[in-house]
Short mmCIF file of C-alpha atoms in Angstrom, two decimals:
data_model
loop_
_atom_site.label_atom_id
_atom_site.label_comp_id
_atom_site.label_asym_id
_atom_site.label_seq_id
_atom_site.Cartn_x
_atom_site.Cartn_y
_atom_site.Cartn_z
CA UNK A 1 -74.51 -51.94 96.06
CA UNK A 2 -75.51 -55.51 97.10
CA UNK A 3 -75.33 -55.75 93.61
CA UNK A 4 -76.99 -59.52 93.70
CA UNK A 5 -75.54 -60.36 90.28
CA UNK A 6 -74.00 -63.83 90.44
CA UNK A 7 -72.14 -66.28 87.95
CA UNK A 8 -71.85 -70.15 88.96
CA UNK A 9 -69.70 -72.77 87.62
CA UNK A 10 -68.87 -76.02 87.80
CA UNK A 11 -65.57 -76.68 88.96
CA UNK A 12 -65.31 -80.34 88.44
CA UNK A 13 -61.52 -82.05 88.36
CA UNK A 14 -60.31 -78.87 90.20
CA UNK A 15 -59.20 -78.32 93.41
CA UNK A 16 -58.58 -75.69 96.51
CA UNK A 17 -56.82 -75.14 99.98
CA UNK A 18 -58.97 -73.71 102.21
CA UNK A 19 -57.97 -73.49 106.12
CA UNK A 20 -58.19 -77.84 106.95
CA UNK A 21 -56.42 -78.50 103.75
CA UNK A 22 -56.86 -79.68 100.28
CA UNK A 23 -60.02 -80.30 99.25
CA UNK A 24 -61.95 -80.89 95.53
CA UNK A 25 -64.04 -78.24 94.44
CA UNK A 26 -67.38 -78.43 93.14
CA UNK A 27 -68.42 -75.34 92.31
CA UNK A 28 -67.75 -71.48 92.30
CA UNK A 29 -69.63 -68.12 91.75
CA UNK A 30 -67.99 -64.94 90.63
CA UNK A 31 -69.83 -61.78 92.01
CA UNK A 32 -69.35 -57.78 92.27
CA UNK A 33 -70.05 -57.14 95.96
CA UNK A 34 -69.29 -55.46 98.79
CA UNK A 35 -65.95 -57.28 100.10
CA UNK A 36 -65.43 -58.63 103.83
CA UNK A 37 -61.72 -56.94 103.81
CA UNK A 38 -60.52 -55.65 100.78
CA UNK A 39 -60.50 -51.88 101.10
CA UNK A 40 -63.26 -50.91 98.48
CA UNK A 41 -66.57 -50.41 98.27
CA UNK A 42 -66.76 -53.41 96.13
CA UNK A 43 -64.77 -55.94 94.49
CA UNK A 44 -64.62 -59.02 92.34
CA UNK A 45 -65.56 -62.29 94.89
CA UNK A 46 -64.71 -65.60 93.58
CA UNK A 47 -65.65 -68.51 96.32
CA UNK A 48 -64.82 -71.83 95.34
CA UNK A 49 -66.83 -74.19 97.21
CA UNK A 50 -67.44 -77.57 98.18
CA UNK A 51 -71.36 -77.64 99.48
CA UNK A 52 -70.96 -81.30 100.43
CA UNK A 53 -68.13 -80.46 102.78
CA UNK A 54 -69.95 -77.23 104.63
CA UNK A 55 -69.67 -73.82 104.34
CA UNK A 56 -65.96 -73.84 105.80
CA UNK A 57 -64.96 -75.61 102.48
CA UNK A 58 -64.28 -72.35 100.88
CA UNK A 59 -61.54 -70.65 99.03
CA UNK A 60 -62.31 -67.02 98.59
CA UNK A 61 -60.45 -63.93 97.24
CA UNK A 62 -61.73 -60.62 96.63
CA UNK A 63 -59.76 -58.72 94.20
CA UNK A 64 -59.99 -55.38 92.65
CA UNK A 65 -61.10 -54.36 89.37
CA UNK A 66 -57.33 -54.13 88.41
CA UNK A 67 -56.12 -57.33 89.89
CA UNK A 68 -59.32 -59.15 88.13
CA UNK A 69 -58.72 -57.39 84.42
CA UNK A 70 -55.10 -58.79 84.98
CA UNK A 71 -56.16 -62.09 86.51
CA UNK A 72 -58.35 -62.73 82.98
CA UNK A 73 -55.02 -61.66 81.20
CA UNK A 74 -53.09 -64.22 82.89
CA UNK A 75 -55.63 -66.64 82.42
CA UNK A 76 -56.19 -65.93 78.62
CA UNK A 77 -52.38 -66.27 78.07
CA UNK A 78 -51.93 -69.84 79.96
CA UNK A 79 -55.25 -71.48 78.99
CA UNK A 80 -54.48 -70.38 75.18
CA UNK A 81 -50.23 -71.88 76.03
CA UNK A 82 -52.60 -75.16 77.84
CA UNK A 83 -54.17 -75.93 74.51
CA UNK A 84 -50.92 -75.65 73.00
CA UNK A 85 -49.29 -78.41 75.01
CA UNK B 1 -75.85 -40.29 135.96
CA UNK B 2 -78.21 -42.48 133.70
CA UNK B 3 -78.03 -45.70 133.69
CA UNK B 4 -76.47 -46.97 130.36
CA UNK B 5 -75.88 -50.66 130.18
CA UNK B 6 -76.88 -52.06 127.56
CA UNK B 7 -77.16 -56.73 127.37
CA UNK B 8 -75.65 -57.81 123.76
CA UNK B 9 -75.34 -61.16 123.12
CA UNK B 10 -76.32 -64.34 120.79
CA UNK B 11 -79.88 -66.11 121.00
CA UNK B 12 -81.90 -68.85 119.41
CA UNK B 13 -85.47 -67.46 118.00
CA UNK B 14 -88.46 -69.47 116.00
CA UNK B 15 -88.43 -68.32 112.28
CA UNK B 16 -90.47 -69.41 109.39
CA UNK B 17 -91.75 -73.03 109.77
CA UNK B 18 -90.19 -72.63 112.97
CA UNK B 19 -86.92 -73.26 112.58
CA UNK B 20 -84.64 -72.55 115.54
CA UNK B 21 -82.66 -69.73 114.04
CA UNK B 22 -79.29 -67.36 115.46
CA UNK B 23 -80.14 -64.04 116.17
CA UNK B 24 -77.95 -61.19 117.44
CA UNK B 25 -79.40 -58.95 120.14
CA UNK B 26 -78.91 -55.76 122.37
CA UNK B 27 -81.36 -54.32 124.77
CA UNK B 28 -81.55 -51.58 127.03
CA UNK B 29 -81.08 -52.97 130.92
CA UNK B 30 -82.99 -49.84 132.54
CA UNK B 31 -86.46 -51.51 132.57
CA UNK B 32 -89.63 -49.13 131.08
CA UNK B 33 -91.33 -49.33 128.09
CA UNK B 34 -89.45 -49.75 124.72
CA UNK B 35 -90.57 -49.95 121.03
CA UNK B 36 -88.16 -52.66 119.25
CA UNK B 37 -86.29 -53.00 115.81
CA UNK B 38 -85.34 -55.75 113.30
CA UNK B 39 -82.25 -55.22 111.87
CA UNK B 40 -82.20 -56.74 108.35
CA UNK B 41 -78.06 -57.61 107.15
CA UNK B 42 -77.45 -57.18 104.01
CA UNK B 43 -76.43 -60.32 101.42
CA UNK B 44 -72.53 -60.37 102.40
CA UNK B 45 -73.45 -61.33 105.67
CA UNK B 46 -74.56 -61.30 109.38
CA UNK B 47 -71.44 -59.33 110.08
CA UNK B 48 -70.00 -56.87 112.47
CA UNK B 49 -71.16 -53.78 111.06
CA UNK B 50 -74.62 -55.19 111.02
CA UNK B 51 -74.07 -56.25 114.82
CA UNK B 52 -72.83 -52.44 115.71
CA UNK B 53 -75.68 -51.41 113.96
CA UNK B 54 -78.04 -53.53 117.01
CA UNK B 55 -76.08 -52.03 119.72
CA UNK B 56 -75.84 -48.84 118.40
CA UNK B 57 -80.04 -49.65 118.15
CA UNK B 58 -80.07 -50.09 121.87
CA UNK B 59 -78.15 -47.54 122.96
CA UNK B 60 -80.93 -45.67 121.50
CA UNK B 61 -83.28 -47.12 123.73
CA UNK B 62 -84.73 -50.09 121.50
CA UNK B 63 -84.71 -53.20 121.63
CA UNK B 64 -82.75 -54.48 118.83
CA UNK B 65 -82.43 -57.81 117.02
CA UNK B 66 -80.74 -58.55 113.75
CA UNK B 67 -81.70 -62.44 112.77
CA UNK B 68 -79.30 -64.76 110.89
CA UNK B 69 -80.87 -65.09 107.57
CA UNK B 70 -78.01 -68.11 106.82
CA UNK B 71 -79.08 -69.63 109.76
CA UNK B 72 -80.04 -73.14 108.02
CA UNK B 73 -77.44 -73.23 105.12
CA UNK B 74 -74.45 -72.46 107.13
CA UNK B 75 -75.39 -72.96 110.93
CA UNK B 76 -72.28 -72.11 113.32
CA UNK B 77 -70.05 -70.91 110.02
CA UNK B 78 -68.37 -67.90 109.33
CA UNK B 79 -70.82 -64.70 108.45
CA UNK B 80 -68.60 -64.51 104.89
CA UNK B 81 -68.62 -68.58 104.69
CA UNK B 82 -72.27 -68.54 105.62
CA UNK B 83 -72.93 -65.83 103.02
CA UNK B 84 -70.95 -67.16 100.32
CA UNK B 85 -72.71 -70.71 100.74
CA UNK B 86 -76.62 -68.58 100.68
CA UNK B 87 -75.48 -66.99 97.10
CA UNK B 88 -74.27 -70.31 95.97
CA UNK B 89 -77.87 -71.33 96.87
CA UNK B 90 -79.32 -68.67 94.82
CA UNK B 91 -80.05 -66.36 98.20
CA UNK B 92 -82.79 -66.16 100.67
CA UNK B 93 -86.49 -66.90 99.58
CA UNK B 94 -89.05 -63.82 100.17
CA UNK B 95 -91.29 -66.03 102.14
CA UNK B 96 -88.55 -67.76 104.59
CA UNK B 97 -87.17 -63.93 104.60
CA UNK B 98 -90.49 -62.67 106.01
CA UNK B 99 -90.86 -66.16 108.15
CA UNK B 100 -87.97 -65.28 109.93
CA UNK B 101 -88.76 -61.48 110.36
CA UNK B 102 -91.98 -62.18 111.53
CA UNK B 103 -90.03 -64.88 114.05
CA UNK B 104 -88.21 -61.58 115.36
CA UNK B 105 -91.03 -59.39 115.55
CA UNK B 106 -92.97 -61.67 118.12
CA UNK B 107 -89.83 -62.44 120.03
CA UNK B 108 -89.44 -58.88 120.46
CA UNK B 109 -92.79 -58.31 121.84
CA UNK B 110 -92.49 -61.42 124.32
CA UNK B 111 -89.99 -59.16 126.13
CA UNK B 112 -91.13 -57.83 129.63
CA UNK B 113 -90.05 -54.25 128.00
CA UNK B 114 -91.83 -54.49 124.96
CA UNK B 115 -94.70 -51.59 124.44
CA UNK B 116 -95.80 -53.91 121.43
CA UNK B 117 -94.82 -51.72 118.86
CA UNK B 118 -91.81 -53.05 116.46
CA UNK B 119 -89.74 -51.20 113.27
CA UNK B 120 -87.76 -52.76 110.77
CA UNK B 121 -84.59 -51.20 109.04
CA UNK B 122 -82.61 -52.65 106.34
CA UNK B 123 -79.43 -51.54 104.11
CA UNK B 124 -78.62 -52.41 100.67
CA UNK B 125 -80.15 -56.41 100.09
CA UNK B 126 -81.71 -55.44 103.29
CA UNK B 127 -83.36 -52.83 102.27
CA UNK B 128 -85.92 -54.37 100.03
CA UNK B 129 -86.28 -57.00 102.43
CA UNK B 130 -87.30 -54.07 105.35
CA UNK B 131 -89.60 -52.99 102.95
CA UNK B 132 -91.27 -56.70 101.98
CA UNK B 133 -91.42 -56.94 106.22
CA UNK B 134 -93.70 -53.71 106.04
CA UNK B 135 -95.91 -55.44 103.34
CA UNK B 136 -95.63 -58.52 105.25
CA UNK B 137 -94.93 -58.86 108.98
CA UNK B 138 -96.98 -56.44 111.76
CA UNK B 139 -94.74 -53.83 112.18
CA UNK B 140 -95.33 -49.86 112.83
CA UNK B 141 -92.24 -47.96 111.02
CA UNK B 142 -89.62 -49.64 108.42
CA UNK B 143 -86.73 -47.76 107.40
CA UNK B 144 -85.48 -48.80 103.62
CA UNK B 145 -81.58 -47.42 102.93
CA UNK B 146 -80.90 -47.85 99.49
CA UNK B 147 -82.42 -51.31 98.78
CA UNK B 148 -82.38 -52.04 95.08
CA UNK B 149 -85.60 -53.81 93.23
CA UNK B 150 -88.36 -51.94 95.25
CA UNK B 151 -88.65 -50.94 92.30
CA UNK B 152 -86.82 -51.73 88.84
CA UNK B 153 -86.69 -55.24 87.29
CA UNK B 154 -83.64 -57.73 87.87
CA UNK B 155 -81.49 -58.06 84.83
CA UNK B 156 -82.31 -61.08 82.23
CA UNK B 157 -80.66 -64.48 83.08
CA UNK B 158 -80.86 -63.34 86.92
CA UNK B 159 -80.04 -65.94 89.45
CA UNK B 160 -80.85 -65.04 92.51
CA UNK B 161 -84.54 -65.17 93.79
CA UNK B 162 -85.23 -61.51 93.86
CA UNK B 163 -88.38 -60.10 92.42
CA UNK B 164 -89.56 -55.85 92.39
CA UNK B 165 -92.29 -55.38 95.07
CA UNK B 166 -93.58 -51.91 93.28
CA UNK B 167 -97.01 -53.73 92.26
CA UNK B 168 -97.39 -54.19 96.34
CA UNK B 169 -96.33 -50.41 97.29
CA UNK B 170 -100.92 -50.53 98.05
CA UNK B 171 -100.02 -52.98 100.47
CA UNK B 172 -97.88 -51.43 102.69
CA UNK B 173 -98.67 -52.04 106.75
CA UNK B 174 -96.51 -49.28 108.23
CA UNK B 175 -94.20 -45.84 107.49
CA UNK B 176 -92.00 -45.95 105.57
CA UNK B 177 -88.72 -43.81 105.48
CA UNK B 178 -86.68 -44.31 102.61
CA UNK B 179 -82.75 -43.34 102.54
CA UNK B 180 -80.99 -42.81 99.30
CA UNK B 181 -77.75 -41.18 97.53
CA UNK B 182 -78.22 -39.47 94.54
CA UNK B 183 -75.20 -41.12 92.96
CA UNK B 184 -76.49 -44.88 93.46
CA UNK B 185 -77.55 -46.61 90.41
CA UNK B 186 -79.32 -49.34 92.41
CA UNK B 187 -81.94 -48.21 93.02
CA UNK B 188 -81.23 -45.06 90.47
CA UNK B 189 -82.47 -41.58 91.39
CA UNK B 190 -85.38 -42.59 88.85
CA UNK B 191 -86.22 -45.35 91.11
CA UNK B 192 -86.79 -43.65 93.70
CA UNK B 193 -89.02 -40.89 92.04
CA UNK B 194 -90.93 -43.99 90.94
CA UNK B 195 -90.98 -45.62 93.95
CA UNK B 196 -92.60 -42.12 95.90
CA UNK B 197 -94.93 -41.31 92.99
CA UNK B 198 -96.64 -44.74 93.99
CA UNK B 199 -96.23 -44.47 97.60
CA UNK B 200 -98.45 -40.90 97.25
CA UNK B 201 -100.75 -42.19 94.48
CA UNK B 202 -101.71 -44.47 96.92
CA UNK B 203 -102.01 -42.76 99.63
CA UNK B 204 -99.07 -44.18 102.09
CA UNK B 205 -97.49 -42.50 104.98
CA UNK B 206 -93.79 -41.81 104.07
CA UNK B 207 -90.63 -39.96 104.11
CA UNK B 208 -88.17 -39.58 101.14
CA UNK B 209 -85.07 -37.89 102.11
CA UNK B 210 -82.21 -37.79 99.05
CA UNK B 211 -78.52 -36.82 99.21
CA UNK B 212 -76.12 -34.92 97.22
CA UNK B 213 -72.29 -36.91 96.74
CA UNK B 214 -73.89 -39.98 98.45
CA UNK B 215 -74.14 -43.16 96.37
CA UNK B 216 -74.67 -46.66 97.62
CA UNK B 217 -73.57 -47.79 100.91
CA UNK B 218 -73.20 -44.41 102.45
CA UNK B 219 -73.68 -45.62 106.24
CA UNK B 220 -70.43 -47.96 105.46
CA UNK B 221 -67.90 -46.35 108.01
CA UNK B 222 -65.63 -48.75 107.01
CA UNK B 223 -65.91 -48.18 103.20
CA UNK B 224 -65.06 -45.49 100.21
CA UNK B 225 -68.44 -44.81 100.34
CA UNK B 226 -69.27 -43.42 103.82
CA UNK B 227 -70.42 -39.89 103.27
CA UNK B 228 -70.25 -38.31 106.67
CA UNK B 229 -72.99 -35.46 106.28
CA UNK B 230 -75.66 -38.10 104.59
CA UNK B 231 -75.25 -40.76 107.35
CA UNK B 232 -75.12 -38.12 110.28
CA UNK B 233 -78.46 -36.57 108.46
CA UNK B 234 -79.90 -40.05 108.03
CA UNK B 235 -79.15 -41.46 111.18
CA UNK B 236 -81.04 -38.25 112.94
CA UNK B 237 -83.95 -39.14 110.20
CA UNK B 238 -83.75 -42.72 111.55
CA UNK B 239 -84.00 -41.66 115.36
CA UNK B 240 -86.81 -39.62 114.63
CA UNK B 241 -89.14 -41.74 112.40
CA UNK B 242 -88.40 -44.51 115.21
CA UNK B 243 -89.09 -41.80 118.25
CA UNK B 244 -92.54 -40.86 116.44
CA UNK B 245 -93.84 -44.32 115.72
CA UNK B 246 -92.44 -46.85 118.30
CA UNK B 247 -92.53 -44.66 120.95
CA UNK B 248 -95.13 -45.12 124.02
#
């Protein structure tokens, strides 16, 4: 389904490649959609964004349900080894 | 032989406060008297399935014209850039939505083949929105495949601007055909039995078809989902609800 159901956040201090280069983000939303080219009816879309540099400032992935349950994994484990450092 | 060409290509149309918007277009070349259709895309984008889904429109013998809803945030982008950018934005507003429809609708009837009448057809995101242009817009048949919050309230702490249109189903302009898979969970089989116990209670002019091992996104040919005997069925639905009320 166009499932509609969005997170934002703020993505302050961060930053992304995206096809001209670096560039700092601003923001990102995290949505269960229908994917551009991922091969699944629908996947877990993170686009971090930079509004004040256009629409092309964009880093996207789509990733399935198993790459995203593993992706919070990994991120768990090195933000919790972060806080340690 | 019969003549087949069919003209496909990218125009600028007035929308709501008329804005110069993109549209994508295909017509019929062999002159006469047509009906046309507004293809509505669905949230991840003006994209190429929604662009086959035009030409494959006039090879039916309409005139066929899907607008760019993402036309002002993202003008010239990238349908997934564009889209991305319009759910960062919290989506596209009901009344620019039907603005921009009703932009199509009279650009569609400027054309020398136009026989004035106009449908609407919509899939997924763009199925509620096919069904807000039939409350809205003048058009004479819409066509809504599996559009979620007809009926059936957003979740709490919702952010996008998307609110049920079931309190309206008394307002409804035109036919409606409604396309759904019994699997889907938006909008749930319940939904829909909600959704045609208003459209009789008041009285509408409407066809419900439902289909067994066919959840969301069964027209997808490029998806999981595709279920080959519910999109053949519903396409033949499509062809004639559009043949009865667009035709001359």
């Amino acid at each position: 389904m166009c499932t509609y159901s969005t997170e934002k956040i703020d993505t302050a201090g961060s930053s992304g490649k995206g096809a001209d280069g670096w560039f700092p983000l601003r923001t990102a939303t995290v949505y269960y959609d229908h994917p551009v080219h991922a091969p699944d009816d629908h996947t877990v879309n993170i686009d971090f964004l930079n509004p004040e540099r256009g629409p092309g400032a964009r880093v996207a992935v789509e990733l399935s349900l198993d790459t995203a349950k593993a992706l919070l994994k990994a991120l768990e484990i090195t933000v919790e080894r972060a806080a340690h450092h | 032989m019969r003549h087949d060409a069919v003209l496909a290509e990218t125009i600028g149309i007035r929308g709501a406060n008329d804005d110069q918007i993109e549209a994508y277009t295909a017509r019929p070349l062999d002159g006469g008297s047509r009906g046309g259709v507004i293809v509505v895309h669905h949230m991840p984008g003006y994209d190429r399935e929604s662009k086959e889904t035009v030409r494959r429109l006039a090879t039916e013998g309409y005139n066929a014209i899907c607008p760019n809803l993402y036309s002002r945030e993202a003008p010239g982008a990238d349908p997934s850039d564009a889209a991305a950018t319009a759910r960062a934005n919290g989506g596209v507003p009901d009344a620019r939505f039907v603005g921009d429809a009703a932009g199509a609708a009279r650009w569609l009837r400027s054309l020398p083949t136009a026989n004035g009448k106009v449908g609407v057809i919509g899939f997924c995101s763009g199925g509620r929105q096919s069904f807000l242009a039939a409350l809205e817009v003048d058009v004479q048949a819409a066509v809504d495949c599996y559009g979620a919050f007809v009926v059936g309230e957003p979740p709490d702490g919702f952010p996008l601007q998307v609110v049920p249109l079931a309190d309206r189903v008394g307002e409804l302009r035109a036919p409606l055909l409604g396309l759904f898979g019994n699997e889907d969970s938006h909008p749930s089989p319940a939904q829909v039995d909600e959704l045609e116990k208003l459209l009789r209670e008041e009285g509408k002019t409407y066809e419900i078809h439902r289909y067994d091992d066919a959840g969301h996104s069964f027209f997808s040919v490029d998806r999981p989902a595709y279920r080959p005997a519910a999109a053949v069925d519903g396409w033949e639905r499509i062809a004639a609800f559009y043949a009865t009320h667009l035709g001359d």
